[in-house]
C-alpha cells in the first residue's frame, strides 16, 4: 500500500500514478472537495479507476468531551510553548527565518517556496492570513501542528460533513495531546459515528488493504 503526502504538482502527479492513499491538508471543506475531485480526476487521466484512490484529510486536533474541555487543554498547550525553540520550529516549517520579528505583531507576508512541503506551507500561511495571527500565535499553532479544539460531537459533525460531501474518504488523525484526546475518540466519537452509520463495527478483510477497500495489485 502506497501513501503519498504533499500538494505540489510533482507530488500530486506521483500520487495519481502510484498512490493508494493521498493525504490532504486543506484549510476549508470547499478546498478539500476541490483537492479530492482533482486528485481522482488525475488518477483517471492516468488510466486508473478513481474510486479506489482514497483521499485522507490530515487533521490535527485536541478532543474534549465538551468544547470547554477541549479549549482549555488547547490553551494549556499554547501556554507551554517556549519562544526560542518555538520560533526555530516555525522558521523550519515556513523555510523563512522569523526569529527577528516582533512576537506580538502580525506575521508579515511570507512567500511559499519550492523547498520542503509546499502543501504544508500553503496551508499554514493561509491559516495565518485568515485568522490574522501574531507571530506568537503562529508559533503556538505551529507547535501543535495546527491542531484545533473539538468537542466529541463537533468532531463527529466534522467527519460527517467531509465524508458525505466528497471532501475526504477518511482521516489521518494527529493528536496534539495523544492520551486524553485518544480516550475521547474511543469513548465518545467512535460510538457517535457508528450511530450515524459512518464507522465500521467490524473488519471485512484480513489485511489493511482489504479493510480500506483498496484493489490488489496497486499498480495502474
mmCIF file of C-alpha atoms in Angstrom:
data_model
loop_
_atom_site.group_PDB
_atom_site.id
_atom_site.type_symbol
_atom_site.label_atom_id
_atom_site.label_comp_id
_atom_site.label_asym_id
_atom_site.label_seq_id
_atom_site.Cartn_x
_atom_site.Cartn_y
_atom_site.Cartn_z
ATOM 1 C CA UNK A 1 0.000 0.000 0.000
ATOM 2 C CA UNK A 2 1.458 3.346 -1.055
ATOM 3 C CA UNK A 3 0.594 6.591 0.735
ATOM 4 C CA UNK A 4 1.604 9.992 -0.596
ATOM 5 C CA UNK A 5 1.610 13.294 1.301
ATOM 6 C CA UNK A 6 2.175 16.608 -0.426
ATOM 7 C CA UNK A 7 0.269 19.053 -2.616
ATOM 8 C CA UNK A 8 2.972 20.162 -5.038
ATOM 9 C CA UNK A 9 2.372 19.385 -8.740
ATOM 10 C CA UNK A 10 5.138 16.761 -8.621
ATOM 11 C CA UNK A 11 3.660 15.101 -5.529
ATOM 12 C CA UNK A 12 0.153 15.076 -6.938
ATOM 13 C CA UNK A 13 1.344 13.598 -10.238
ATOM 14 C CA UNK A 14 3.145 10.843 -8.333
ATOM 15 C CA UNK A 15 0.033 10.093 -6.288
ATOM 16 C CA UNK A 16 -2.153 9.990 -9.397
ATOM 17 C CA UNK A 17 0.161 7.385 -10.933
ATOM 18 C CA UNK A 18 1.025 5.213 -7.938
ATOM 19 C CA UNK A 19 -0.764 6.244 -4.749
ATOM 20 C CA UNK A 20 -3.377 4.229 -2.900
ATOM 21 C CA UNK A 21 -3.806 6.844 -0.168
ATOM 22 C CA UNK A 22 -3.379 10.595 -0.657
ATOM 23 C CA UNK A 23 -3.027 12.750 2.456
ATOM 24 C CA UNK A 24 -4.678 16.123 2.063
ATOM 25 C CA UNK A 25 -4.171 19.189 4.258
ATOM 26 C CA UNK A 26 -6.693 21.813 3.192
ATOM 27 C CA UNK A 27 -7.915 24.914 5.096
ATOM 28 C CA UNK A 28 -11.650 24.527 4.312
ATOM 29 C CA UNK A 29 -14.118 21.836 3.317
ATOM 30 C CA UNK A 30 -14.548 23.552 -0.063
ATOM 31 C CA UNK A 31 -10.801 23.399 -0.713
ATOM 32 C CA UNK A 32 -10.771 19.762 0.410
ATOM 33 C CA UNK A 33 -13.561 18.919 -2.054
ATOM 34 C CA UNK A 34 -11.607 20.549 -4.894
ATOM 35 C CA UNK A 35 -8.436 18.682 -3.931
ATOM 36 C CA UNK A 36 -10.263 15.362 -3.715
ATOM 37 C CA UNK A 37 -12.026 15.790 -7.051
ATOM 38 C CA UNK A 38 -8.868 16.935 -8.831
ATOM 39 C CA UNK A 39 -6.841 14.046 -7.366
ATOM 40 C CA UNK A 40 -9.354 11.456 -8.553
ATOM 41 C CA UNK A 41 -9.536 13.129 -11.978
ATOM 42 C CA UNK A 42 -5.730 12.940 -12.251
ATOM 43 C CA UNK A 43 -5.866 9.243 -11.384
ATOM 44 C CA UNK A 44 -8.448 8.701 -14.128
ATOM 45 C CA UNK A 45 -6.226 10.606 -16.580
ATOM 46 C CA UNK A 46 -3.513 8.068 -15.739
ATOM 47 C CA UNK A 47 -5.760 5.166 -16.675
ATOM 48 C CA UNK A 48 -6.724 4.237 -13.134
ATOM 49 C CA UNK A 49 -10.140 3.783 -11.565
ATOM 50 C CA UNK A 50 -10.541 6.914 -9.387
ATOM 51 C CA UNK A 51 -12.769 5.430 -6.676
ATOM 52 C CA UNK A 52 -10.088 3.185 -5.076
ATOM 53 C CA UNK A 53 -7.718 6.173 -4.695
ATOM 54 C CA UNK A 54 -8.565 7.175 -1.139
ATOM 55 C CA UNK A 55 -8.210 10.797 -0.013
ATOM 56 C CA UNK A 56 -7.450 11.169 3.694
ATOM 57 C CA UNK A 57 -7.862 14.522 5.431
ATOM 58 C CA UNK A 58 -4.742 15.076 7.529
ATOM 59 C CA UNK A 59 -6.319 16.540 10.675
ATOM 60 C CA UNK A 60 -4.536 17.710 13.830
ATOM 61 C CA UNK A 61 -6.795 18.101 16.851
ATOM 62 C CA UNK A 62 -7.442 18.185 20.564
ATOM 63 C CA UNK A 63 -10.625 16.394 21.595
ATOM 64 C CA UNK A 64 -12.722 17.046 24.687
ATOM 65 C CA UNK A 65 -15.984 15.654 25.944
ATOM 66 C CA UNK A 66 -17.193 19.246 25.796
ATOM 67 C CA UNK A 67 -15.958 22.238 23.814
ATOM 68 C CA UNK A 68 -14.857 23.981 27.016
ATOM 69 C CA UNK A 69 -12.707 20.986 27.965
ATOM 70 C CA UNK A 70 -11.070 20.912 24.527
ATOM 71 C CA UNK A 71 -10.478 24.688 24.541
ATOM 72 C CA UNK A 72 -8.884 24.563 27.989
ATOM 73 C CA UNK A 73 -6.440 21.821 27.008
ATOM 74 C CA UNK A 74 -5.530 23.632 23.794
ATOM 75 C CA UNK A 75 -4.870 26.841 25.762
ATOM 76 C CA UNK A 76 -2.671 24.907 28.191
ATOM 77 C CA UNK A 77 -0.602 23.505 25.322
ATOM 78 C CA UNK A 78 -0.176 27.005 23.859
ATOM 79 C CA UNK A 79 0.986 28.377 27.212
ATOM 80 C CA UNK A 80 3.815 25.815 27.342
ATOM 81 C CA UNK A 81 5.493 26.886 24.090
ATOM 82 C CA UNK A 82 8.914 28.452 24.686
ATOM 83 C CA UNK A 83 9.690 31.194 22.120
ATOM 84 C CA UNK A 84 13.252 30.028 21.407
ATOM 85 C CA UNK A 85 12.537 26.523 20.089
ATOM 86 C CA UNK A 86 9.065 27.657 19.009
ATOM 87 C CA UNK A 87 10.381 30.271 16.583
ATOM 88 C CA UNK A 88 13.098 27.938 15.326
ATOM 89 C CA UNK A 89 10.464 25.297 14.583
ATOM 90 C CA UNK A 90 8.223 27.820 12.828
ATOM 91 C CA UNK A 91 11.169 29.017 10.720
ATOM 92 C CA UNK A 92 11.828 25.441 9.600
ATOM 93 C CA UNK A 93 8.164 24.903 8.729
ATOM 94 C CA UNK A 94 7.993 28.091 6.630
ATOM 95 C CA UNK A 95 11.537 27.903 5.221
ATOM 96 C CA UNK A 96 11.883 31.525 6.328
ATOM 97 C CA UNK A 97 13.732 32.923 9.346
ATOM 98 C CA UNK A 98 11.144 34.600 11.588
ATOM 99 C CA UNK A 99 13.276 34.908 14.727
ATOM 100 C CA UNK A 100 13.855 38.645 14.282
ATOM 101 C CA UNK A 101 10.202 39.719 14.054
ATOM 102 C CA UNK A 102 8.201 41.163 16.999
ATOM 103 C CA UNK A 103 6.349 38.394 18.820
ATOM 104 C CA UNK A 104 3.064 40.209 19.353
ATOM 105 C CA UNK A 105 2.635 41.807 15.952
ATOM 106 C CA UNK A 106 1.032 40.199 12.870
ATOM 107 C CA UNK A 107 3.252 37.795 10.985
ATOM 108 C CA UNK A 108 4.408 39.616 7.832
ATOM 109 C CA UNK A 109 3.735 38.310 4.342
ATOM 110 C CA UNK A 110 5.949 35.315 3.611
ATOM 111 C CA UNK A 111 6.081 33.652 0.178
ATOM 112 C CA UNK A 112 5.669 29.929 -0.380
ATOM 113 C CA UNK A 113 8.957 28.392 -1.521
ATOM 114 C CA UNK A 114 9.774 25.269 -3.533
ATOM 115 C CA UNK A 115 11.736 23.928 -0.566
ATOM 116 C CA UNK A 116 10.194 21.447 1.849
ATOM 117 C CA UNK A 117 6.467 20.689 1.764
ATOM 118 C CA UNK A 118 4.699 23.222 -0.427
ATOM 119 C CA UNK A 119 1.322 21.974 0.785
ATOM 120 C CA UNK A 120 2.187 22.482 4.457
ATOM 121 C CA UNK A 121 3.487 25.994 3.774
ATOM 122 C CA UNK A 122 0.376 26.945 1.790
ATOM 123 C CA UNK A 123 -1.958 25.526 4.426
ATOM 124 C CA UNK A 124 -0.220 27.236 7.316
ATOM 125 C CA UNK A 125 0.200 30.632 5.650
ATOM 126 C CA UNK A 126 -3.474 30.588 4.602
ATOM 127 C CA UNK A 127 -4.385 29.912 8.228
ATOM 128 C CA UNK A 128 -2.207 32.816 9.395
ATOM 129 C CA UNK A 129 -3.790 35.202 6.887
ATOM 130 C CA UNK A 130 -7.379 34.128 7.551
ATOM 131 C CA UNK A 131 -7.067 34.403 11.334
ATOM 132 C CA UNK A 132 -4.736 37.426 11.394
ATOM 133 C CA UNK A 133 -2.326 35.659 13.741
ATOM 134 C CA UNK A 134 0.524 37.382 15.511
ATOM 135 C CA UNK A 135 3.949 35.762 15.376
ATOM 136 C CA UNK A 136 3.432 34.379 18.894
ATOM 137 C CA UNK A 137 0.084 32.858 17.943
ATOM 138 C CA UNK A 138 1.528 31.424 14.718
ATOM 139 C CA UNK A 139 4.360 29.873 16.733
ATOM 140 C CA UNK A 140 1.845 28.253 19.092
ATOM 141 C CA UNK A 141 -0.257 26.908 16.226
ATOM 142 C CA UNK A 142 2.894 25.527 14.602
ATOM 143 C CA UNK A 143 3.986 23.825 17.841
ATOM 144 C CA UNK A 144 0.694 21.915 17.956
ATOM 145 C CA UNK A 145 0.840 21.119 14.220
ATOM 146 C CA UNK A 146 -2.146 23.362 13.537
ATOM 147 C CA UNK A 147 -4.370 21.375 15.902
ATOM 148 C CA UNK A 148 -7.904 22.642 16.507
ATOM 149 C CA UNK A 149 -10.084 22.027 19.545
ATOM 150 C CA UNK A 150 -13.228 19.939 19.026
ATOM 151 C CA UNK A 151 -15.864 18.557 21.333
ATOM 152 C CA UNK A 152 -16.670 14.912 20.607
ATOM 153 C CA UNK A 153 -19.953 15.812 18.898
ATOM 154 C CA UNK A 154 -18.406 18.682 16.913
ATOM 155 C CA UNK A 155 -15.726 16.370 15.556
ATOM 156 C CA UNK A 156 -18.331 13.761 14.611
ATOM 157 C CA UNK A 157 -20.124 16.550 12.710
ATOM 158 C CA UNK A 158 -16.823 17.491 11.046
ATOM 159 C CA UNK A 159 -16.212 13.912 9.907
ATOM 160 C CA UNK A 160 -19.759 13.570 8.603
ATOM 161 C CA UNK A 161 -19.529 16.797 6.625
ATOM 162 C CA UNK A 162 -16.276 15.751 4.948
ATOM 163 C CA UNK A 163 -17.211 12.195 4.010
ATOM 164 C CA UNK A 164 -20.765 12.958 2.854
ATOM 165 C CA UNK A 165 -19.757 15.895 0.616
ATOM 166 C CA UNK A 166 -16.833 14.178 -1.122
ATOM 167 C CA UNK A 167 -14.183 16.221 0.682
ATOM 168 C CA UNK A 168 -12.451 13.077 2.002
ATOM 169 C CA UNK A 169 -12.765 9.309 2.105
ATOM 170 C CA UNK A 170 -11.295 9.156 5.601
ATOM 171 C CA UNK A 171 -8.962 10.818 8.066
ATOM 172 C CA UNK A 172 -5.351 10.667 9.196
ATOM 173 C CA UNK A 173 -5.506 11.971 12.766
ATOM 174 C CA UNK A 174 -2.674 13.758 14.560
ATOM 175 C CA UNK A 175 -3.287 14.411 18.260
ATOM 176 C CA UNK A 176 -1.673 17.377 19.983
ATOM 177 C CA UNK A 177 -2.245 15.639 23.343
ATOM 178 C CA UNK A 178 -2.335 11.967 22.473
ATOM 179 C CA UNK A 179 -3.605 10.330 25.676
ATOM 180 C CA UNK A 180 -6.628 12.483 26.625
ATOM 181 C CA UNK A 181 -7.776 13.018 23.033
ATOM 182 C CA UNK A 182 -7.444 9.343 22.123
ATOM 183 C CA UNK A 183 -9.586 8.451 25.137
ATOM 184 C CA UNK A 184 -12.324 10.812 23.944
ATOM 185 C CA UNK A 185 -12.070 9.455 20.399
ATOM 186 C CA UNK A 186 -12.586 5.878 21.587
ATOM 187 C CA UNK A 187 -15.229 6.557 24.220
ATOM 188 C CA UNK A 188 -17.250 9.334 22.580
ATOM 189 C CA UNK A 189 -16.502 9.920 18.891
ATOM 190 C CA UNK A 190 -16.401 6.363 17.530
ATOM 191 C CA UNK A 191 -19.740 5.338 19.119
ATOM 192 C CA UNK A 192 -21.345 8.519 17.738
ATOM 193 C CA UNK A 193 -20.001 7.829 14.237
ATOM 194 C CA UNK A 194 -21.320 4.267 14.445
ATOM 195 C CA UNK A 195 -24.758 5.598 15.367
ATOM 196 C CA UNK A 196 -24.614 7.727 12.234
ATOM 197 C CA UNK A 197 -23.523 4.788 10.058
ATOM 198 C CA UNK A 198 -20.133 6.376 9.387
ATOM 199 C CA UNK A 199 -17.797 3.934 11.132
ATOM 200 C CA UNK A 200 -17.395 0.182 10.873
ATOM 201 C CA UNK A 201 -18.440 -2.228 13.610
ATOM 202 C CA UNK A 202 -16.152 -4.972 12.305
ATOM 203 C CA UNK A 203 -13.461 -5.695 9.717
ATOM 204 C CA UNK A 204 -14.254 -7.149 6.325
ATOM 205 C CA UNK A 205 -10.781 -8.455 5.492
ATOM 206 C CA UNK A 206 -7.555 -9.799 6.936
ATOM 207 C CA UNK A 207 -5.247 -7.046 5.644
ATOM 208 C CA UNK A 208 -5.147 -3.257 5.884
ATOM 209 C CA UNK A 209 -5.529 -3.054 2.104
ATOM 210 C CA UNK A 210 -8.717 -5.123 2.212
ATOM 211 C CA UNK A 211 -10.156 -3.131 5.103
ATOM 212 C CA UNK A 212 -9.569 0.130 3.233
ATOM 213 C CA UNK A 213 -11.269 -1.244 0.138
ATOM 214 C CA UNK A 214 -8.127 -0.990 -1.990
ATOM 215 C CA UNK A 215 -7.724 -3.257 -5.021
ATOM 216 C CA UNK A 216 -4.744 -5.535 -5.445
ATOM 217 C CA UNK A 217 -2.317 -5.001 -7.047
ATOM 218 C CA UNK A 218 -1.919 -1.261 -6.560
ATOM 219 C CA UNK A 219 -0.344 -0.515 -9.955
ATOM 220 C CA UNK A 220 -2.440 1.032 -12.766
#
